[in-house]
Short mmCIF file of C-alpha atoms and ligand atoms in Angstrom, two decimals:
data_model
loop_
_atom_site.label_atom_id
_atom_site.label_comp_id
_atom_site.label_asym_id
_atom_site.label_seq_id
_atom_site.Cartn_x
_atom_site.Cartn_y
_atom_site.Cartn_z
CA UNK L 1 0.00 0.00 0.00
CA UNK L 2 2.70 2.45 1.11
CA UNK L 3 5.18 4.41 0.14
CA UNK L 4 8.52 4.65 1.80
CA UNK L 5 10.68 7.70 1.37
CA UNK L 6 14.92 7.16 2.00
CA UNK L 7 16.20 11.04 1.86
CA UNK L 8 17.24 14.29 2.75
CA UNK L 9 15.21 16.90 4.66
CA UNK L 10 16.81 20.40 4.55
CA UNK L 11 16.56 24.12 5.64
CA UNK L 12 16.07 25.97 2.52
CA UNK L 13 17.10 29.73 2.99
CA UNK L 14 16.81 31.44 0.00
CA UNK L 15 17.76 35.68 -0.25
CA UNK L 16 17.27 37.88 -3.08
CA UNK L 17 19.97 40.01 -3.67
CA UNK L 18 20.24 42.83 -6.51
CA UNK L 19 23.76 41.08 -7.56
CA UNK L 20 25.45 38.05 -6.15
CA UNK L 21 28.66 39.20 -4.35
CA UNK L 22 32.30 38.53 -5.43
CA UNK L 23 34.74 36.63 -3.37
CA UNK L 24 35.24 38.96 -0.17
CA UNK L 25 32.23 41.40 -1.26
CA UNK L 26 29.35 41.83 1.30
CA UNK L 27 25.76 42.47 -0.26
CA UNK L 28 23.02 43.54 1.29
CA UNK L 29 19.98 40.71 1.40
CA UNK L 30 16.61 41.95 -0.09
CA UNK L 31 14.34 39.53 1.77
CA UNK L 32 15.43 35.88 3.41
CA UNK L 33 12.61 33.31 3.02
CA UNK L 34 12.62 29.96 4.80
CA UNK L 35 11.37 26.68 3.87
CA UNK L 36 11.44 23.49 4.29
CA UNK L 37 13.50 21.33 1.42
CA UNK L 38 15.30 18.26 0.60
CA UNK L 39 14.71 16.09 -1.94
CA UNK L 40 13.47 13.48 0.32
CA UNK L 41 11.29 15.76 2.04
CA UNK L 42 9.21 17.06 -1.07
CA UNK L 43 9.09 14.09 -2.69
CA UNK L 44 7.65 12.30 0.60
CA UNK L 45 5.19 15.77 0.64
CA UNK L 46 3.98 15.01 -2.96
CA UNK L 47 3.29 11.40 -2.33
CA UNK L 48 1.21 12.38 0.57
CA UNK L 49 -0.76 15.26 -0.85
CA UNK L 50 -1.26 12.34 -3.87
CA UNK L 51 -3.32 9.98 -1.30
CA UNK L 52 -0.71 7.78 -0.09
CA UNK L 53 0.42 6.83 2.73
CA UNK L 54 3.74 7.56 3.30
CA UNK L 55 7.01 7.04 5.90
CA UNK L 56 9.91 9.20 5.49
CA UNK L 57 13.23 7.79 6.72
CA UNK L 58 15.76 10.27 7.25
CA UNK L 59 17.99 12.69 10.07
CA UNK L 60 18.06 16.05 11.42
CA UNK L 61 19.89 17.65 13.62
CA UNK L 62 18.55 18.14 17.45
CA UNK L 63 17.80 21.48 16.68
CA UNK L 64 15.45 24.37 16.35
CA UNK L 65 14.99 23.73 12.88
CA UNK L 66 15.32 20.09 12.45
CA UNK L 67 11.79 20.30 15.18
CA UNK L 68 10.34 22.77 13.25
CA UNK L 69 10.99 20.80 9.56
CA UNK L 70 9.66 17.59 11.14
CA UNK L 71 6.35 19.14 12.07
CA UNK L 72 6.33 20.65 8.89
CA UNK L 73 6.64 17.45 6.77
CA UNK L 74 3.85 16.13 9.74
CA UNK L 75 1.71 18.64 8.89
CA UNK L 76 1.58 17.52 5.22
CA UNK L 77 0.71 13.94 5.97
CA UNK L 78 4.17 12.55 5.98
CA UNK L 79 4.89 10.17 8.63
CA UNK L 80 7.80 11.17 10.67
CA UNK L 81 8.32 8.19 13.37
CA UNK L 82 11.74 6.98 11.14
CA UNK L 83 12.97 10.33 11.25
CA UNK L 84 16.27 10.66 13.51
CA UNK L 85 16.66 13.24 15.54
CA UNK L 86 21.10 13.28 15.84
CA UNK L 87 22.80 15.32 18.01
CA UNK L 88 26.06 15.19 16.24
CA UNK L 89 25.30 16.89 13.12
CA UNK L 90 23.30 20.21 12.43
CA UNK L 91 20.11 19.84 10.12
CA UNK L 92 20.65 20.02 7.04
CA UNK L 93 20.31 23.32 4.86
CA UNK L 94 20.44 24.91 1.66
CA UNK L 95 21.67 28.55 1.52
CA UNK L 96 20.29 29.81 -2.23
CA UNK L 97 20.81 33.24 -3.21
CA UNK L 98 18.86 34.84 -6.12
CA UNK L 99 19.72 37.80 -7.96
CA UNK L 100 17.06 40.20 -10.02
CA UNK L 101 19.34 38.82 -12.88
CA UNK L 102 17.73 35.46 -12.56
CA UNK L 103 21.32 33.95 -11.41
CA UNK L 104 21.94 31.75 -8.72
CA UNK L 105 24.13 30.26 -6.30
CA UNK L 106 23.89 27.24 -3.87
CA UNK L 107 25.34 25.76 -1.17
CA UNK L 108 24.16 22.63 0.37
CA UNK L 109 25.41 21.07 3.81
CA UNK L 110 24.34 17.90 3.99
CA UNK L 111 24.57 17.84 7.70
CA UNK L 112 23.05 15.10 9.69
CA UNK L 113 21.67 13.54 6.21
CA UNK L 114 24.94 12.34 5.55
CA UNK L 115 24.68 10.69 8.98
CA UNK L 116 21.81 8.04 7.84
CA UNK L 117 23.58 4.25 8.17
CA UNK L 118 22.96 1.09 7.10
CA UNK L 119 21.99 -0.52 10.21
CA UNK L 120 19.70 2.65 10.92
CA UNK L 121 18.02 1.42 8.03
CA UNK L 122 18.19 -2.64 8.38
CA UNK L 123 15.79 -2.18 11.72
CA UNK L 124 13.31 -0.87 10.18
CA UNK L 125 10.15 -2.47 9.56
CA UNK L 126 9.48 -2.85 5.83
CA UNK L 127 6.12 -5.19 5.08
CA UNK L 128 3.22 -3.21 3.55
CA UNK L 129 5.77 -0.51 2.00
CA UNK L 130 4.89 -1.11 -1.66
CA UNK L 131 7.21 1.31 -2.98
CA UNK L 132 10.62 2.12 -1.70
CA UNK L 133 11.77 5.61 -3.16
CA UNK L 134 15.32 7.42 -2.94
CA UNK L 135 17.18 9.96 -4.31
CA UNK L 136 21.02 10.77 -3.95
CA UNK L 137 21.16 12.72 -1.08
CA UNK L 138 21.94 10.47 1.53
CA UNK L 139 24.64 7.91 1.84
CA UNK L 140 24.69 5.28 -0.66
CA UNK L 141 25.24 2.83 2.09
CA UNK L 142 22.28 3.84 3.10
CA UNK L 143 20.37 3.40 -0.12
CA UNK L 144 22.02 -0.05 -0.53
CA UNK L 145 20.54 -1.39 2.55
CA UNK L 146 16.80 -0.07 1.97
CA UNK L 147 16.72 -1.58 -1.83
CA UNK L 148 18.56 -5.03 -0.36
CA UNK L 149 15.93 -5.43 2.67
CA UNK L 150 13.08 -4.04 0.94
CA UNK L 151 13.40 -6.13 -2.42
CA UNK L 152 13.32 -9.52 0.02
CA UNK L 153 9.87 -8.03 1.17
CA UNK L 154 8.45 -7.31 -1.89
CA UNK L 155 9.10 -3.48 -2.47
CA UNK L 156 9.43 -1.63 -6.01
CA UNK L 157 12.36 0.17 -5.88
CA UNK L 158 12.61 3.24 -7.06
CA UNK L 159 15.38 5.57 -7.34
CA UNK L 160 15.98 9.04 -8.29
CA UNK L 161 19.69 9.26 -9.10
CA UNK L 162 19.78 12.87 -8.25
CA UNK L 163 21.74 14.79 -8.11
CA UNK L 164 23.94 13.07 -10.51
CA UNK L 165 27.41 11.37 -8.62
CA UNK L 166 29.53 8.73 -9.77
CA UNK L 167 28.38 6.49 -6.79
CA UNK L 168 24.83 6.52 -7.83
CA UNK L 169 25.61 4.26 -11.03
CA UNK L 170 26.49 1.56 -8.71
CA UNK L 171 22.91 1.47 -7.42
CA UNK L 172 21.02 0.90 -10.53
CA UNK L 173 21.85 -2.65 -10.18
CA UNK L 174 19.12 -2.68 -7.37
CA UNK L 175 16.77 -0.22 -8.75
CA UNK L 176 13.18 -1.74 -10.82
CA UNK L 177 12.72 2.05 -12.04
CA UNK L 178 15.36 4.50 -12.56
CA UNK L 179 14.35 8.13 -12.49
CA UNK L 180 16.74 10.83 -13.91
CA UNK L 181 16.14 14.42 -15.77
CA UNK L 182 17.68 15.40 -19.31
CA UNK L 183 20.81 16.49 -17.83
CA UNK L 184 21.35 13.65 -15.23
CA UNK L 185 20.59 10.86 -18.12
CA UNK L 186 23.54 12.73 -20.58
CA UNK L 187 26.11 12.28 -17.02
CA UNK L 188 25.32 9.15 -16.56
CA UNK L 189 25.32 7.83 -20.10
CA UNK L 190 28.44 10.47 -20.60
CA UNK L 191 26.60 11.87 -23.59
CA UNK L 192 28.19 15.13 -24.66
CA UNK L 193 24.66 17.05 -25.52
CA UNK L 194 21.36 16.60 -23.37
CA UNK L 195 19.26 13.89 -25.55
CA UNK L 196 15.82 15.23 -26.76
CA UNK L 197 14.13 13.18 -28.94
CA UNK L 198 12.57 9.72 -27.67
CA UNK L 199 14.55 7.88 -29.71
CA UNK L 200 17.83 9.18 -28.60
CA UNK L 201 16.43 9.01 -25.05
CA UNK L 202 15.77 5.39 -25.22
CA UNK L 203 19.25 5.09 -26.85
CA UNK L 204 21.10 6.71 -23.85
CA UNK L 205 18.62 5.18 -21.43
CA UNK L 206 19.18 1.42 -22.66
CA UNK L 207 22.93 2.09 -22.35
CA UNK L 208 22.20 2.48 -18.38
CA UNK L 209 20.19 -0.58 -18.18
CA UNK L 210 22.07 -3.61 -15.72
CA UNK L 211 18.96 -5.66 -16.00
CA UNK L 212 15.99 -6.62 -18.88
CA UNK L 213 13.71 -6.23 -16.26
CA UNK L 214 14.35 -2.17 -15.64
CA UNK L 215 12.66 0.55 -16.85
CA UNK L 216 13.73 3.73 -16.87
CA UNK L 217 12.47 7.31 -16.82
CA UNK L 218 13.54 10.33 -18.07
CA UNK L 219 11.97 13.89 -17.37
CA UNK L 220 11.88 16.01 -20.20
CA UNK L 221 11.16 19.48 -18.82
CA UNK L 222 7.74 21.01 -20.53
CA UNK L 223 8.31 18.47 -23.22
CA UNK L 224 7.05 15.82 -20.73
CA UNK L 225 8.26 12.27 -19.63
CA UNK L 226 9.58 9.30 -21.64
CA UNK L 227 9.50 5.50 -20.23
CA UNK L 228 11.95 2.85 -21.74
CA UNK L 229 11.98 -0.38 -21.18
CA UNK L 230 14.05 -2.97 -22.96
CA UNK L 231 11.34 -3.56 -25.47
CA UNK L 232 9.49 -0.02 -25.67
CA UNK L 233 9.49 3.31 -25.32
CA UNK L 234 6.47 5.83 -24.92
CA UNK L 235 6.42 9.90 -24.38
CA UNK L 236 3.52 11.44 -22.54
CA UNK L 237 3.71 14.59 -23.41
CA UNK L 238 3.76 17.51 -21.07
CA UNK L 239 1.03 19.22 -20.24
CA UNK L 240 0.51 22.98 -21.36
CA UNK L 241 0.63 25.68 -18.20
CA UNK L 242 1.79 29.02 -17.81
CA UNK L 243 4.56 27.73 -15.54
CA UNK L 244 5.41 30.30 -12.76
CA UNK L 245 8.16 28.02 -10.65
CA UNK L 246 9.62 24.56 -11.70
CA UNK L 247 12.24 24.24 -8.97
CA UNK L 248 10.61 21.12 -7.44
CA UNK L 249 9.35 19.89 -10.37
CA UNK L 250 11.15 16.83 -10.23
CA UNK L 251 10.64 16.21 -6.76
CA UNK L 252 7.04 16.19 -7.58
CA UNK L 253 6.67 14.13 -10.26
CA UNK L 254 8.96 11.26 -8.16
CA UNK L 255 6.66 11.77 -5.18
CA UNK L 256 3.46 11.53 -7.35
CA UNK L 257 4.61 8.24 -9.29
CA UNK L 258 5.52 6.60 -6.71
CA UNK L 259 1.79 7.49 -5.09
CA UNK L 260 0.08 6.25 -8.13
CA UNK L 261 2.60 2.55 -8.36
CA UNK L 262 2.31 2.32 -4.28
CA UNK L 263 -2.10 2.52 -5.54
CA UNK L 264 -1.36 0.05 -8.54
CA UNK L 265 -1.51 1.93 -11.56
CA UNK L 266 0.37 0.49 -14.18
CA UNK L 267 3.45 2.33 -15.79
CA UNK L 268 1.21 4.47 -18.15
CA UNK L 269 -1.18 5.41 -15.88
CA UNK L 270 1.17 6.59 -13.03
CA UNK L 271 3.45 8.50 -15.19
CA UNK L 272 0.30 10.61 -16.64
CA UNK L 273 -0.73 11.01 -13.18
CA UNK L 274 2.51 12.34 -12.01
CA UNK L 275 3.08 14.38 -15.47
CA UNK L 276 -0.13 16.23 -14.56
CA UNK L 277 0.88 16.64 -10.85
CA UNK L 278 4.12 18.06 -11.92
CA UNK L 279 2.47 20.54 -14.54
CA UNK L 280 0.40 22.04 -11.55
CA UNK L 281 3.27 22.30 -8.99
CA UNK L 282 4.97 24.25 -11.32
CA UNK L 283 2.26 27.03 -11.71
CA UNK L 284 2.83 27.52 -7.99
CA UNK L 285 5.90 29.11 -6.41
CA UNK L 286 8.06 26.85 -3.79
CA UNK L 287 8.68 23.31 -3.79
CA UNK L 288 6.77 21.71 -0.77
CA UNK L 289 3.67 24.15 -0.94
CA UNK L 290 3.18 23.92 -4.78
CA UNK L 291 2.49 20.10 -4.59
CA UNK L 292 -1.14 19.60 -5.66
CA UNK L 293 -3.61 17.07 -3.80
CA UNK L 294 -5.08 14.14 -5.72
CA UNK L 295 -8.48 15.73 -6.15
CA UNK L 296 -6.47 18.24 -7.56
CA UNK L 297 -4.76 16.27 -10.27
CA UNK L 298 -7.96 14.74 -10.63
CA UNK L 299 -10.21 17.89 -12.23
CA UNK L 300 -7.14 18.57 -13.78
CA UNK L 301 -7.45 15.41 -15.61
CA UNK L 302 -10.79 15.53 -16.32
P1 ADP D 401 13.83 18.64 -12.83
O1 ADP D 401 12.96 19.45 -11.94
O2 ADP D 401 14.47 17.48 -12.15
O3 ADP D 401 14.80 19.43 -13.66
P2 ADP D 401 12.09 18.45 -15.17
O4 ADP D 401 12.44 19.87 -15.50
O5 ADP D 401 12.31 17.44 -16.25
O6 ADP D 401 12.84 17.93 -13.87
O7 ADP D 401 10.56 18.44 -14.73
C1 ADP D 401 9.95 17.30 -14.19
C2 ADP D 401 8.55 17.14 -14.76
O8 ADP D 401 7.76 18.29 -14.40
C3 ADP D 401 8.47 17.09 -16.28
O9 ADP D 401 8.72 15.80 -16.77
C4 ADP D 401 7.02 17.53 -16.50
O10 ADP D 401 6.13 16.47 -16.21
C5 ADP D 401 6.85 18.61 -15.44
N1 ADP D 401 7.20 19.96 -15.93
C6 ADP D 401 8.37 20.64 -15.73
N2 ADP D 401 8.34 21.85 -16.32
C7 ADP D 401 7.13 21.95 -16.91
C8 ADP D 401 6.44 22.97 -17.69
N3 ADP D 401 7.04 24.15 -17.97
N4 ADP D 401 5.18 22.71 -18.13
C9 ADP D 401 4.57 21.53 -17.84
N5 ADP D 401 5.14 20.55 -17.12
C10 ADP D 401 6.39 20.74 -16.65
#
């Protein structure tokens, strides 16, 4: 029935600032927003808001705002019981600075995130968790040990090898569905342009594949969503919005199909589900509050 989340939940502070400053240079901020981030975090959020239930695994730091994050993520549905609270590390945070240009720059400490272990993992009780879902920002180790115990109980496995690092190649051994954008499918495949067309998707895709079994999935931005599988390929085609804010678009989409697998849709279904759930998060500025509820995606459907 469920779905079981394996990721990162950060501190997002993002400040607008009229220029970014230089090495040494001091700017003045033009207003500091907080919010709550991490890919593991929204993508448990938009499984939730899509109807299912859902269990986040992951750490935060004994602190003000690891408290605050967890009732946050509580607040949205998400099941926080598996959620550490360590106080060896800080919570994790993202410090994103915006500048009227459009520009950007990021820095992400992955604080007690990177503390999640293996045997933090292995006691945890897996039976019911239909889908097992993680992305790249906690330790591999980690990751290893969900997709072993989980696969003996029955679990899809699902990972989102993002963002892109060498070590996440050695997972896909252990993954049923692969999820990667345009840009993460040309690191991995070590393509020198990002592939567009479905063919040359399901070209690089293929290339990735340790298993017949495996099917893959590769975000295409506006253009919408291809799934490859040894013996086919389909697009669904994104869906036409005035999009206002797509940082989280991933996260949503992830969240949504692994919602509409954990309610047994097959592959078709669940990725047009989560194509349409991603085209309304992205008419909505932020990542965790733009994820739309299943009734939602529902009219939207209609
Ligand atoms: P990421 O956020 O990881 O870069 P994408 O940009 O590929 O991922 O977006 C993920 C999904 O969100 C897309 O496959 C699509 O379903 C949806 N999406 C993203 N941008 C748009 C858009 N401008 N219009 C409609 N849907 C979009």
């Amino acid at each position: 029935m469920g779905v079981f989340v394996l990721g990162s939940i950060n501190l997002d502070a993002v400040a607008r600032v009229d220029d970014l400053p230089r090495p040494g240079e001091t700017v003045a901020g033009l207003s500091l927003e907080l919010f709550l981030g991490g890919k593991g975090a929204n993508q448990a959020v938009a499984a939730a808001r899509m109807g299912a239930p859902t269990r986040l695994m992951g750490a935060v730091g004994k602190d003000d705002s690891g408290a605050s994050l967890k009732g946050k993520l509580a607040g949205y549905g998400v099941q926080v019981a598996d959620v550490a609270e360590l106080s060896g590390a800080p919570t994790g945070q993202a410090h994103v600075w915006v500048s009227n240009g459009g520009e950007n720059m990021i820095v992400v400490t992955g604080g007690a995130n990177m503390m999640i272990t293996p045997q933090q993992v292995a006691a945890t009780a897996l039976e019911g968790q239909r889908v097992l879902l993680a992305q790249l920002e906690t330790p591999a180790g980690a990751i290893e040990a969900l997709f072993k115990a989980g696969a003996a109980k029955g679990g899809l496995r699902v990972l989102n090898a993002a963002p892109a690092l060498p070590q996440g190649a050695a997972l896909f051994p252990l993954t049923d569905i692969l999820i990667l954008n345009q840009t993460e499918l040309a690191t991995y495949a070590r393509l020198d342009h990002e592939p567009a067309k479905l063919e040359e998707v399901s070209k690089a895709a293929r290339k990735l594949m340790s298993r017949p079994d495996q099917t893959i999935i590769v975000t295409l931005g506006k253009t919408g969503v291809a799934a490859v599988r040894r013996d086919e390929a389909f697009l669904v085609e994104g869906r036409k919005v005035k999009a206002v804010d797509t940082v989280g678009a991933g996260d949503c989409f992830c969240g949504a199909l692994a919602a509409g697998l954990a309610a047994n849709l097959d592959l078709r279904e669940a990725v047009e589900q989560a194509n349409a759930a991603a085209a309304l998060s992205v008419q909505k500025p932020g990542a965790a509050p733009s994820m739309p509820s299943k009734r939602e995606v529902e009219v939207f459907l209609e």
